[in-house]
Amino acid sequence: MTPAAPSVQRQQTAPGRAAPPPGARGGRGRRRRPRLPSRLRRIGLPYLLLIPALLLELLVHLVPMVIGVLMSFKEITQFYIRDFTAAPWAGLENFSLAVDVNQPVGESLLRSFVTTCQFTVLSVGLCWLIGAAAAILLQENFRGRGLLRTIFLVPYALPVYAAVITWAFMFQRDNGLINHVIHGQLGLTDSPPFWLIGDNSFVALLVVSVWKGWPFAFLIIMAGLQNIPRELYEAAAIDGAGVWQQIRRITLPSLRPVNQVLVLVLFLWTFNDFNTPFVLFGEAAPEAADLISIHIYQSSFVTWNFGTGSAMSVLLLLFLLLVTAVYLALTSRGRKPADV
């Protein structure tokens, strides 16, 4: 009788299923996790690429802002331009001088602030109104729509200085195109009016600002209209809704998120606009068009009182931050929370 052969355990595999690798626990292989340095490289690479942009942002915006805030607490005049750190400490004296409406400095700043508020409200309102009307009209398909869209975006694409200098020539009293049309051709005035001085300077500045800003509103609203389904308008038309009812019931509510951001951006750009009045009027803007940006420039670089000018800039920054916070708080109340 021959001894029984020792039993040998063999791995049984199901048909069509590969055998597990040797050394696997429980017959199943585990996926090896990537090493920690490789995971850090993969996750941290996007942030690493953002470091140059963040450094430039700090260099261009944050550092001058901190220096400006520091200068607002010092009595900096033309005698301390070379080394403003050696200027005497003024504390809150520059701020009290800027907000004291009983003094000439505070009175002129308040008048410039009121003028800027009026100018901003009119400019933003007209930019939004013209841009929304143009965007809604160009939603329908017709011949030449692409050409009109291109023409409407020309003021936004032109460099600011080239456009404003052209308007400055057009507003000239004796040989400007504006007076040539309204006085020489149409005869609407007894004599050619002055546009770059006096009370008419506010109108001239408003015209240039609206001409330069409404294409941006047109572009943003036109992009927002692309997200509104056409089926809503077709269903409303079947139910008997007219054009104005469709705009009021469908277009404007659907554009609410876009308009919230658009109005805020236009407000900040217009309230801080320095290039337009500076190129149009020069260093000495008329009193009717004395925006707060050009007023702060005159207080700093014309009268050489950099401490007071820096204090005005800080007050302007605080005002814009306050308005932005209030605006965002008010506009976010009506938003419905997203479903989880």
XYZ file of C-alpha atoms in Angstrom:
340
model
C 0.000 0.000 0.000
C 1.571 3.236 -1.109
C 1.465 6.274 1.197
C -0.914 9.030 0.267
C 0.656 12.009 -1.486
C 0.659 15.232 0.536
C -2.223 17.464 -0.315
C -1.272 20.575 -2.168
C -3.532 23.641 -1.890
C -4.128 25.254 -5.193
C -5.712 28.623 -5.772
C -9.030 28.252 -7.447
C -10.076 31.087 -9.699
C -13.452 31.691 -11.216
C -13.715 31.410 -14.968
C -12.920 34.710 -16.672
C -11.397 36.264 -13.517
C -7.678 36.881 -13.182
C -5.821 35.360 -10.291
C -4.865 37.762 -7.487
C -1.238 38.787 -7.328
C 0.997 36.887 -4.961
C 1.190 38.262 -1.503
C -2.291 39.841 -1.659
C -4.268 39.554 1.542
C -7.586 37.790 1.266
C -7.165 37.185 -2.436
C -7.792 40.858 -3.236
C -5.229 43.465 -4.190
C -5.199 46.920 -2.659
C -4.552 50.056 -4.732
C -1.414 51.723 -3.561
C -1.953 55.302 -2.502
C 0.389 57.877 -4.000
C 3.147 59.060 -1.820
C 2.612 62.228 0.174
C 5.156 64.405 -1.711
C 3.569 63.538 -5.058
C 0.112 64.378 -3.712
C 1.375 67.674 -2.391
C 2.942 68.487 -5.742
C -0.285 67.682 -7.553
C -2.500 69.688 -5.175
C -0.137 72.568 -4.549
C 0.903 73.198 -8.147
C -2.076 75.497 -8.972
C -1.415 77.551 -5.841
C 2.259 77.675 -6.676
C 1.448 79.121 -10.096
C -0.662 81.831 -8.440
C 2.202 83.129 -6.305
C 3.656 85.512 -8.974
C 0.227 87.064 -9.576
C -0.368 87.437 -5.844
C 3.014 89.077 -5.357
C 2.334 91.538 -8.168
C -1.111 92.259 -6.708
C 0.432 93.011 -3.341
C 3.081 95.172 -4.945
C 0.691 97.174 -7.122
C -2.331 97.545 -4.833
C -1.798 96.570 -1.239
C 1.587 98.203 -0.632
C 0.549 101.645 -2.016
C -2.675 101.378 -0.023
C -0.803 100.793 3.219
C 1.605 103.637 2.420
C -1.328 105.943 1.647
C -2.987 105.132 4.957
C 0.299 105.834 6.746
C 0.680 109.152 4.917
C -2.794 110.240 6.008
C -1.614 110.356 9.624
C 1.400 112.563 8.818
C 1.778 116.220 7.967
C 3.394 115.767 4.575
C 4.065 118.842 2.453
C 6.533 119.662 -0.329
C 9.306 119.822 2.274
C 9.016 116.101 3.039
C 8.577 114.657 -0.456
C 12.060 113.152 -0.501
C 11.535 111.332 2.809
C 7.923 111.285 3.946
C 8.808 109.107 6.942
C 10.523 112.136 8.491
C 7.317 114.181 8.380
C 5.786 115.052 11.770
C 2.941 112.939 13.066
C -0.429 114.642 12.632
C -2.769 112.001 14.019
C -6.385 112.612 13.041
C -5.816 116.261 12.190
C -5.929 115.626 8.436
C -9.208 113.735 8.758
C -10.815 116.397 10.950
C -9.739 119.056 8.457
C -11.239 117.097 5.564
C -14.633 116.532 7.216
C -14.996 119.998 8.761
C -17.561 121.569 6.436
C -17.158 124.947 8.157
C -13.625 125.242 6.797
C -12.761 125.837 3.113
C -11.111 122.421 2.736
C -14.053 120.482 4.126
C -16.613 122.648 2.325
C -14.967 122.116 -1.058
C -14.646 118.384 -0.390
C -18.345 118.138 0.493
C -19.319 120.032 -2.643
C -17.126 117.725 -4.742
C -18.652 114.689 -3.024
C -22.203 115.828 -3.812
C -21.239 116.532 -7.425
C -19.683 113.087 -7.707
C -22.798 111.414 -6.301
C -25.043 113.217 -8.783
C -22.716 112.433 -11.642
C -22.467 108.752 -10.659
C -26.211 108.242 -10.339
C -26.913 109.827 -13.722
C -24.040 108.093 -15.490
C -24.752 104.614 -14.109
C -28.477 104.966 -14.735
C -28.050 106.107 -18.328
C -25.368 103.493 -19.043
C -27.617 100.712 -17.793
C -30.701 102.039 -19.567
C -29.024 102.480 -22.952
C -27.107 99.192 -22.653
C -30.219 97.227 -21.667
C -32.311 98.748 -24.457
C -29.648 98.015 -27.070
C -29.119 94.452 -25.825
C -32.846 93.669 -25.850
C -33.338 95.145 -29.315
C -30.429 93.153 -30.732
C -31.745 89.827 -29.403
C -33.947 89.366 -32.453
C -32.410 87.989 -35.622
C -32.262 90.510 -38.444
C -29.892 91.443 -41.183
C -26.927 93.492 -39.989
C -27.207 92.532 -36.316
C -23.563 91.453 -36.106
C -22.409 94.727 -37.630
C -24.442 96.745 -35.132
C -23.020 94.743 -32.226
C -19.520 95.473 -33.434
C -20.223 99.187 -33.841
C -21.776 99.401 -30.384
C -18.639 97.944 -28.808
C -16.270 100.419 -30.466
C -16.384 103.009 -27.602
C -15.503 100.275 -25.109
C -12.591 99.042 -27.234
C -11.052 102.464 -27.847
C -8.279 103.644 -25.503
C -9.598 106.084 -22.912
C -7.132 108.841 -23.674
C -7.708 108.748 -27.424
C -11.492 108.808 -27.006
C -11.578 111.595 -24.399
C -9.112 113.774 -26.341
C -11.353 113.416 -29.403
C -14.345 114.528 -27.328
C -12.328 117.473 -26.003
C -11.766 118.657 -29.576
C -15.435 118.160 -30.371
C -16.447 120.302 -27.375
C -14.302 123.264 -28.409
C -16.303 126.478 -28.538
C -15.091 127.998 -31.809
C -14.174 125.047 -34.003
C -15.748 122.058 -32.262
C -18.159 119.693 -33.972
C -20.816 120.017 -31.242
C -21.204 123.775 -31.614
C -20.952 123.476 -35.382
C -24.040 121.254 -35.385
C -26.235 122.788 -32.667
C -25.344 126.413 -33.429
C -24.127 126.578 -37.004
C -26.385 123.960 -38.604
C -29.466 123.736 -36.395
C -29.406 127.231 -34.898
C -30.540 126.039 -31.465
C -28.452 128.631 -29.571
C -27.877 132.356 -29.983
C -24.123 131.985 -29.521
C -21.758 129.015 -29.343
C -21.848 127.764 -25.737
C -18.808 126.881 -23.645
C -18.688 123.170 -22.869
C -15.380 122.750 -21.064
C -15.899 125.584 -18.549
C -18.867 126.758 -16.519
C -22.008 124.800 -15.748
C -22.032 123.054 -19.130
C -18.892 121.170 -18.142
C -21.028 118.791 -16.065
C -23.105 117.938 -19.138
C -19.989 117.444 -21.242
C -18.446 115.148 -18.656
C -21.684 113.176 -18.349
C -21.937 112.719 -22.124
C -18.384 111.415 -22.380
C -18.844 109.082 -19.407
C -22.074 107.592 -20.746
C -20.655 107.234 -24.252
C -17.649 105.416 -22.810
C -19.517 103.230 -20.300
C -22.755 102.060 -21.886
C -21.103 99.509 -24.242
C -19.858 97.620 -21.171
C -23.412 97.423 -19.836
C -24.579 96.372 -23.301
C -21.989 93.584 -23.422
C -22.806 92.200 -19.957
C -26.581 92.342 -20.407
C -26.342 90.799 -23.868
C -24.369 87.906 -22.353
C -26.988 87.522 -19.607
C -29.812 87.390 -22.148
C -28.248 84.327 -23.752
C -29.109 82.286 -20.642
C -32.856 83.008 -20.817
C -34.680 80.159 -22.600
C -36.582 81.236 -25.692
C -39.416 78.922 -24.675
C -40.410 81.361 -21.943
C -40.998 84.144 -24.474
C -42.867 81.781 -26.818
C -45.125 80.605 -24.003
C -45.743 84.177 -22.881
C -46.604 85.218 -26.438
C -49.086 82.347 -26.724
C -50.710 83.483 -23.473
C -51.161 86.964 -24.943
C -48.312 88.818 -23.206
C -47.012 91.849 -25.078
C -43.416 92.950 -25.520
C -43.375 95.170 -22.437
C -44.985 92.459 -20.300
C -42.378 89.956 -21.470
C -39.594 92.378 -20.577
C -41.112 93.165 -17.178
C -42.094 89.605 -16.251
C -39.332 87.537 -17.869
C -36.326 89.591 -18.955
C -35.793 91.848 -15.947
C -36.311 89.144 -13.264
C -34.000 86.772 -15.137
C -31.330 89.474 -15.405
C -31.443 90.353 -11.720
C -28.171 88.573 -10.751
C -26.399 90.095 -13.750
C -27.733 93.582 -13.010
C -26.670 93.370 -9.374
C -23.040 92.843 -10.317
C -23.206 95.243 -13.274
C -24.575 98.168 -11.261
C -21.969 97.672 -8.541
C -19.089 97.565 -11.032
C -20.373 100.625 -12.899
C -20.785 102.501 -9.616
C -17.230 101.789 -8.485
C -15.734 102.628 -11.875
C -17.679 105.861 -12.252
C -17.200 107.110 -8.701
C -13.448 106.534 -8.940
C -13.070 107.753 -12.515
C -10.014 109.980 -12.816
C -8.917 109.630 -16.429
C -12.035 111.134 -18.004
C -12.136 114.477 -16.106
C -8.355 114.808 -16.093
C -7.991 114.369 -19.853
C -11.103 116.403 -20.618
C -10.399 119.406 -18.356
C -6.790 119.097 -17.270
C -5.523 119.640 -13.729
C -8.005 122.438 -12.941
C -11.480 120.989 -13.457
C -14.432 123.414 -13.393
C -16.416 123.600 -10.191
C -19.483 122.068 -11.848
C -17.442 119.007 -12.889
C -15.159 118.779 -9.864
C -15.307 115.059 -9.177
C -13.813 113.788 -5.961
C -11.021 111.926 -7.751
C -9.741 115.063 -9.471
C -10.342 117.034 -6.265
C -8.067 114.709 -4.301
C -5.459 115.015 -7.037
C -5.558 118.808 -6.806
C -5.326 118.664 -3.010
C -2.265 116.437 -3.232
C -0.266 117.404 -6.312
C -1.328 121.016 -6.872
C -1.355 122.387 -3.324
C 1.379 119.927 -2.236
C -0.566 118.851 0.847
C -0.139 115.116 0.586
C -1.264 114.435 4.137
C -4.707 115.950 3.587
C -4.993 114.349 0.159
C -4.173 110.939 1.628
C -6.790 111.454 4.333
C -9.364 112.239 1.636
C -8.378 109.075 -0.216
C -8.807 106.978 2.917
C -12.238 108.520 3.538
C -13.186 107.743 -0.062
C -12.025 104.145 0.376
C -14.083 103.753 3.561
C -17.141 105.225 1.861
C -16.865 102.846 -1.102
C -16.375 99.864 1.207
C -19.438 100.879 3.226
C -21.598 101.357 0.135
C -20.433 98.039 -1.303
C -21.163 96.169 1.940
C -24.634 97.702 2.267
C -25.413 97.051 -1.386
C -24.345 93.411 -1.181
C -26.318 92.935 2.028
C -29.476 94.410 0.516
C -29.227 92.543 -2.768
C -28.476 89.195 -1.130
C -31.679 89.257 0.914
C -33.870 88.489 -2.067
C -31.818 85.516 -3.177
C -33.318 82.135 -2.512
C -30.982 79.630 -0.859
C -29.829 76.881 -3.156
C -31.344 73.474 -2.641
C -28.996 71.059 -0.991
